[in-house]
Each structure stands twice: as structure tokens, then as C-alpha cells.
Short mmCIF file of C-alpha atoms in Angstrom, two decimals:
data_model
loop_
_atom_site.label_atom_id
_atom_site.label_comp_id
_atom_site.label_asym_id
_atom_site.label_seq_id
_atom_site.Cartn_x
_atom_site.Cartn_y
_atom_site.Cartn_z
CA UNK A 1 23.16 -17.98 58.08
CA UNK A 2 23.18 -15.05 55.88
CA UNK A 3 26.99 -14.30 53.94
CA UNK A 4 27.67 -11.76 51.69
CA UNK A 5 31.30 -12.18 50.61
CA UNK A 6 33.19 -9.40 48.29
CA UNK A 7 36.08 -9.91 46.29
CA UNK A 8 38.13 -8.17 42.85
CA UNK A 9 39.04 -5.25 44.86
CA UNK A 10 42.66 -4.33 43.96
CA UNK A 11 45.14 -1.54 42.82
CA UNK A 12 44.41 -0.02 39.98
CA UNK A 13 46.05 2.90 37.54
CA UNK A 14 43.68 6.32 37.29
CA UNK A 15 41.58 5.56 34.21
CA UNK A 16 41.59 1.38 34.60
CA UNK A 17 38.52 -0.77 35.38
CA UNK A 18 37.96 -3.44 38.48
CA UNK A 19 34.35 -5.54 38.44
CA UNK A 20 33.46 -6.28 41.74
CA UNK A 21 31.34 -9.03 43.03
CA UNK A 22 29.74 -10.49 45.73
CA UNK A 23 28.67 -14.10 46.52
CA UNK A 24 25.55 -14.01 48.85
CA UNK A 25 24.05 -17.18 50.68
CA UNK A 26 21.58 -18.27 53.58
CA UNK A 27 19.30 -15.76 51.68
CA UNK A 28 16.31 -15.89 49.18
CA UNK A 29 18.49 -13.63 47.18
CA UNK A 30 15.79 -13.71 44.41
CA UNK A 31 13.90 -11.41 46.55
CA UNK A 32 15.88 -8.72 47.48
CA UNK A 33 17.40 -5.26 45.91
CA UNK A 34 20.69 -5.06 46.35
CA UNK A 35 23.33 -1.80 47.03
CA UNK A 36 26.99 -1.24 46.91
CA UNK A 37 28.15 1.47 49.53
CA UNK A 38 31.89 2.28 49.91
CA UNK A 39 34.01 3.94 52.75
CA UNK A 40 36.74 5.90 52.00
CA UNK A 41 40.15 5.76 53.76
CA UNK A 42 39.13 7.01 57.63
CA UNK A 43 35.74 8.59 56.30
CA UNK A 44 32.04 7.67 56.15
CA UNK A 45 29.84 5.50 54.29
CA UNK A 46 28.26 6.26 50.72
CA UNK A 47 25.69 4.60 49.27
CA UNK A 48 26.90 3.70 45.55
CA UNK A 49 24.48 1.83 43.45
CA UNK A 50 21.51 0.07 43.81
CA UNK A 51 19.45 -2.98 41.77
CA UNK A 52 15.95 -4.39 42.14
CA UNK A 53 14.96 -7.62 42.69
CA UNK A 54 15.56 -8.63 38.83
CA UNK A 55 17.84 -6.09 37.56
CA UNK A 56 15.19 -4.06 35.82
CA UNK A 57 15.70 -1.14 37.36
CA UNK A 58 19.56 0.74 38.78
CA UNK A 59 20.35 3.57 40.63
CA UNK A 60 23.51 5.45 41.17
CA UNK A 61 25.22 8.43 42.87
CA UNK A 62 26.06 11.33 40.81
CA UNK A 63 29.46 10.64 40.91
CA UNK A 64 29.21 7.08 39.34
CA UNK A 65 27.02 7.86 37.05
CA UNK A 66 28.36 6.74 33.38
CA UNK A 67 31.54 5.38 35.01
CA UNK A 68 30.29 2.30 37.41
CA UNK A 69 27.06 -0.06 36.26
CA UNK A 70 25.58 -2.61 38.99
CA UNK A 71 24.37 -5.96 37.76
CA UNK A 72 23.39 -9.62 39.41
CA UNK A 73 23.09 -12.65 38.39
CA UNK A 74 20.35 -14.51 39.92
CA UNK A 75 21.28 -18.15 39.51
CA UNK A 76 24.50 -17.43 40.54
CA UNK A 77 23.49 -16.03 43.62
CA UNK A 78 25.78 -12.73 42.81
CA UNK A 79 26.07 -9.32 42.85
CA UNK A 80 28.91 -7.28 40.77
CA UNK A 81 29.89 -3.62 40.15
CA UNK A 82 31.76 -2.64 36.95
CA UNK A 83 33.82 0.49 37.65
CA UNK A 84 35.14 2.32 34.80
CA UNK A 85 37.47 5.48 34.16
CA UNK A 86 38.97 4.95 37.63
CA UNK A 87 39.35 8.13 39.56
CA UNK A 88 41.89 8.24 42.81
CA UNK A 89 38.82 9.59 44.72
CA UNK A 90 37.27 6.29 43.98
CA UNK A 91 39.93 4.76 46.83
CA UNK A 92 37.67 2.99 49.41
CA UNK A 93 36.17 -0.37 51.03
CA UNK A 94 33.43 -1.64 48.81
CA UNK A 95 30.41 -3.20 50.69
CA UNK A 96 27.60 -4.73 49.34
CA UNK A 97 24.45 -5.05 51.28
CA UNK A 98 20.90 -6.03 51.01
CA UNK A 99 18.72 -3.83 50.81
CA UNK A 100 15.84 -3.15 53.42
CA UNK A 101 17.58 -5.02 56.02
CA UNK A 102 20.31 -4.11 55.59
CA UNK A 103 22.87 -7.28 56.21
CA UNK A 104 26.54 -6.57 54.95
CA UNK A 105 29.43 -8.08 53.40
CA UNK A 106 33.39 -7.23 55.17
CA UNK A 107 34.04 -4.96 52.06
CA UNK A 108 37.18 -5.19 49.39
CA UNK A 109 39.65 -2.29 49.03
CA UNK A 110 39.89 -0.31 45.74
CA UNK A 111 43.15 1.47 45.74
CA UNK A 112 43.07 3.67 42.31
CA UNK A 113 46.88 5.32 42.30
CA UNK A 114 49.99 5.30 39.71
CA UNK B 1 19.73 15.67 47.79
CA UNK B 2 18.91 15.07 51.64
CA UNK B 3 21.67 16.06 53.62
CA UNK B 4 22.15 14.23 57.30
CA UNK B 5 23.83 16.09 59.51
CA UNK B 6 24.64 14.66 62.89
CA UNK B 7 25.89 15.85 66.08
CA UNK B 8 28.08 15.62 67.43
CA UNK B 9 30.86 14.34 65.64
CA UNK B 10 32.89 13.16 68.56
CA UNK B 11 31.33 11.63 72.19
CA UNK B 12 33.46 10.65 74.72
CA UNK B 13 31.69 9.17 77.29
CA UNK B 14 32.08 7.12 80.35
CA UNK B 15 30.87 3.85 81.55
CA UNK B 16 27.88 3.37 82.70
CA UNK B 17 26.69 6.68 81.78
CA UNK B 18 24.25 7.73 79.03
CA UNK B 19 24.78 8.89 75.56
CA UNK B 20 22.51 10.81 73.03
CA UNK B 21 23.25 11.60 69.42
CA UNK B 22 21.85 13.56 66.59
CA UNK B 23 20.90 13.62 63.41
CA UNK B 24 18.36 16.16 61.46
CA UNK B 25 17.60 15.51 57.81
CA UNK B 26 17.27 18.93 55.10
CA UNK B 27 13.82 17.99 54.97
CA UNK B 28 11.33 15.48 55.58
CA UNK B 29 11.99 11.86 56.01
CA UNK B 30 7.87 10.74 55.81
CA UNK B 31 7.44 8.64 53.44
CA UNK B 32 4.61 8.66 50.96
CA UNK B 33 3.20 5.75 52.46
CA UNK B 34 3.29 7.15 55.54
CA UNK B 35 6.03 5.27 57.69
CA UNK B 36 9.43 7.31 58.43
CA UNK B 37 12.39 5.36 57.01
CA UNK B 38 15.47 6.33 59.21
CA UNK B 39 17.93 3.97 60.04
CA UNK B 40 20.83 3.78 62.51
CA UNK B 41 24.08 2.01 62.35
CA UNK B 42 26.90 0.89 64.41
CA UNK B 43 30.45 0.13 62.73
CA UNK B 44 32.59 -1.01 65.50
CA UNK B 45 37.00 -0.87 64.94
CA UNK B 46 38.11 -2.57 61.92
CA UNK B 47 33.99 -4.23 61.13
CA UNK B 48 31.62 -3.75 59.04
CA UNK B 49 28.67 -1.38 59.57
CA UNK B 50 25.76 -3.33 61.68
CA UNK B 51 21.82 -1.81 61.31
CA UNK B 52 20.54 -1.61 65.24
CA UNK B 53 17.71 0.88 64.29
CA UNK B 54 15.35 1.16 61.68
CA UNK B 55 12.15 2.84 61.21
CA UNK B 56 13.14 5.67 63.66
CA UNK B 57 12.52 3.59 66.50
CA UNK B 58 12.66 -0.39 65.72
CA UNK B 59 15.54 -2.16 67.19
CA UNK B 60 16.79 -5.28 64.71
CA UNK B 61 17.32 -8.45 66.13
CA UNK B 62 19.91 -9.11 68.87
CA UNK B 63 20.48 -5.28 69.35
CA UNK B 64 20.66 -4.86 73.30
CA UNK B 65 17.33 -2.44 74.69
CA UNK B 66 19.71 -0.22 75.95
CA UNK B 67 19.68 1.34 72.62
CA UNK B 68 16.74 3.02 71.61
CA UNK B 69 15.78 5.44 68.56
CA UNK B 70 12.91 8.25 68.50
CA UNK B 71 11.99 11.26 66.48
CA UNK B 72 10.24 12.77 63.59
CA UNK B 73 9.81 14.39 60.06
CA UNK B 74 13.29 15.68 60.74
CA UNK B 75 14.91 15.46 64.06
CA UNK B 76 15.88 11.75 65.43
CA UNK B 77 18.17 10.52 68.10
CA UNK B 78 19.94 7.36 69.07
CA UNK B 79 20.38 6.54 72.69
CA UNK B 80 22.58 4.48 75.08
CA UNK B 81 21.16 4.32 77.95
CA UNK B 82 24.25 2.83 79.83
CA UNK B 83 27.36 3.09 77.63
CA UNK B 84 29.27 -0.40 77.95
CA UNK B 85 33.23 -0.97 76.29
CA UNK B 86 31.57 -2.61 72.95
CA UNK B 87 29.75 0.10 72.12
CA UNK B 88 32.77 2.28 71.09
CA UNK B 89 32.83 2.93 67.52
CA UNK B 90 31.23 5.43 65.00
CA UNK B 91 27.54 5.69 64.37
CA UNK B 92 25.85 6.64 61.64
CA UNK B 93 22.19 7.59 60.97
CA UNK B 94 21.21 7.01 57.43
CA UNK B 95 17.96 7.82 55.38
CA UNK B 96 15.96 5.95 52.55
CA UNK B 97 13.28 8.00 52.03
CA UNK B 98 14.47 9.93 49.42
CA UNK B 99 16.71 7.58 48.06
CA UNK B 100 19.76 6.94 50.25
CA UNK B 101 21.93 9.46 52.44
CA UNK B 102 24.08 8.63 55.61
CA UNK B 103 25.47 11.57 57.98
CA UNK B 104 28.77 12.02 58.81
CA UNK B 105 29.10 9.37 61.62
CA UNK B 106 29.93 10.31 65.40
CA UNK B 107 32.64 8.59 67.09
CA UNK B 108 31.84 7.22 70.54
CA UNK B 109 35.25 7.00 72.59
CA UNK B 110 35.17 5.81 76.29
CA UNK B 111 36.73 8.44 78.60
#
């Protein structure tokens, strides 16, 4: 069975960091892109970052841009996001998902307040 | 950017009955390789989103047929054809054509 499982969502101070990850399994994860897409507090989904099948290549949103870089580590089977310069409007559920299919993890909760 | 826009934003509806929503993209969603990559989601209370559309019209596996998608270029619509208690919840249409934009989700309350 396919599993994507988040964690190192938190509460964080305006300006701190959080890296993210995601453990995947029941999958050839090898051969899949990869996305994070977050939900804000009673709001819809955005699509956040994206990574190819080997990390070559990485797209972002606009508003992550500079702040948030997506990685994976194959042999680990894992997917991370490193969020920088924290921003409260960064406050949401963190999913990651596979790309093209489109099978998704139950999310982790970055709060960013003081 | 392509902008989703779907409507509308709030459907009660009751049992048994149908329901129809919206969703029109700022331009095009043909792809250069000629298939149409619009894709619909479900995110029941308290879950995680859940793909029951892609392509415009394919339904994913273990999606009941009383959901169906249709459409073009840049008009599509999800239908229930008989709106059951699990299907409350808000659903979203979502594009990755041009890279990848959802729409504002509509929220599908029973009466």
C-alpha cells in the first residue's frame, strides 16, 4: 500500500526555519516527481514546490521562492522542504504528494507566530 | 499565472438529488501534447485531499460512477449524479497544464 507520512511541522518564531519531510513507501519512489502543497487555516490548497524524479530540476511558487528549497533523498525513500525566513502567512498543513497521481500524505501543521 | 475560478463556492444539496460544479481556467488547459490535464479533488472533514478526476473526464480507481467529469480548453464540470452523506466536503478542481493552480474549492453541504 502506498504511505506518504509528514512530520517536523511545529511552532515557529517569524524569521525561524522548520525542514519538513516525508517518508514514502509501497511506491517505486525512484520514479516519481514529487510536490509539497499546503492549506492554510480554513482555506484552499496551494501547490508549493515541486522535484523531478532525481532532484535535477525544482519548482516553486512565487512566494517561496528564495525562502523554501525542496530536496529528496532517494535511498532514503524521502522527501523534505527547508523553509527559511518564516513568515506568519506561511501558517498551514503541509502535504506532500506524488506527482501525476496524485496520492497524499495527512499533512503537518506549521504554525509561524511570536 | 492560470487562475481557476469555480462556482459556486457553496452547494447545498439534498439526497438523492444531483449536483454540478464549475470551474473555468484564464486560458487554455490543452496541453502541448495534446491531452487536457484537469484534475478534480475531494477533501472530505478533517482528511486529506483525494484525486477522483483526472484528465477532464477519467475517474481514478475506487471513485464511485456517480461522479463524472467533462469539458474543454476552458470550461469543465464535476458531477454527482445522486448526492449520498459521504460526499459532503469541499471540492476542488486543479490544473497542471501550465504548471499547477487549484480553484477556490466549493463546499458541498447536505440540506
Amino acid at each position: 500500500e502506498m504511505q506518504l507520512v509528514e512530520s517536523g511541522g511545529g511552532l515557529v518564531q517569524p524569521g525561524g526555519s522548520l525542514r519538513l519531510s516525508c517518508a514514502v513507501s509501497g511506491f517505486n519512489f525512484n520514479n516519481y516527481w514529487m510536490s509539497w502543497v499546503r492549506q492554510a487555516p480554513g482555506k484552499g490548497l496551494e501547490w508549493v514546490a515541486d522535484i523531478n524524479e532525481d532532484g535535477s530540476e525544482k519548482y516553486y511558487v512565487d512566494s517561496v521562492k528564495g525562502r523554501f528549497t525542496i530536496s529528496r533523498d532517494n535511498a532514503k525513500n524521502s522527501l523534505y522542504l527547508q523553509m527559511n525566513s518564516l513568515r506568519a502567512e506561511d501558517t498551514a498543513v503541509y502535504y506532500c504528494a506524488t506527482d501525476g497521481d496524485w496520492r497524499w500524505g495527512q499533512g503537518t501543521l506549521v504554525t509561524v507566530s511570536s | 499565472d492560470v487562475v481557476m475560478t469555480q462556482s459556486p463556492l457553496s452547494l447545498p444539496v439534498t439526497l438523492g438529488q444531483p449536483a454540478s460544479i464549475s470551474c473555468r481556467s484564464s486560458q487554455s488547459l490543452v496541453h502541448s501534447d495534446g491531452n487536457t490535464y484537469l484534475n478534480w479533488f475531494q477533501q472530505r472533514p478533517g482528511q486529506s485531499p483525494r484525486r477522483l478526476i483526472y484528465q477532464v473526464s477519467y475517474r481514478d480507481s475506487g471513485v464511485p460512477d456517480r461522479f463524472s467529469g467533462s469539458g474543454s480548453g476552458t470550461d469543465f464540470t464535476l458531477k454527482i449524479s445522486r448526492v449520498e452523506a459521504e460526499d459532503v466536503g469541499v471540492y476542488y478542481c486543479m490544473q497542471t497544464t501550465h504548471w499547477k493552480t487549484f480553484g477556490q474549492g466549493t463546499k458541498v453541504e447536505i440540506k
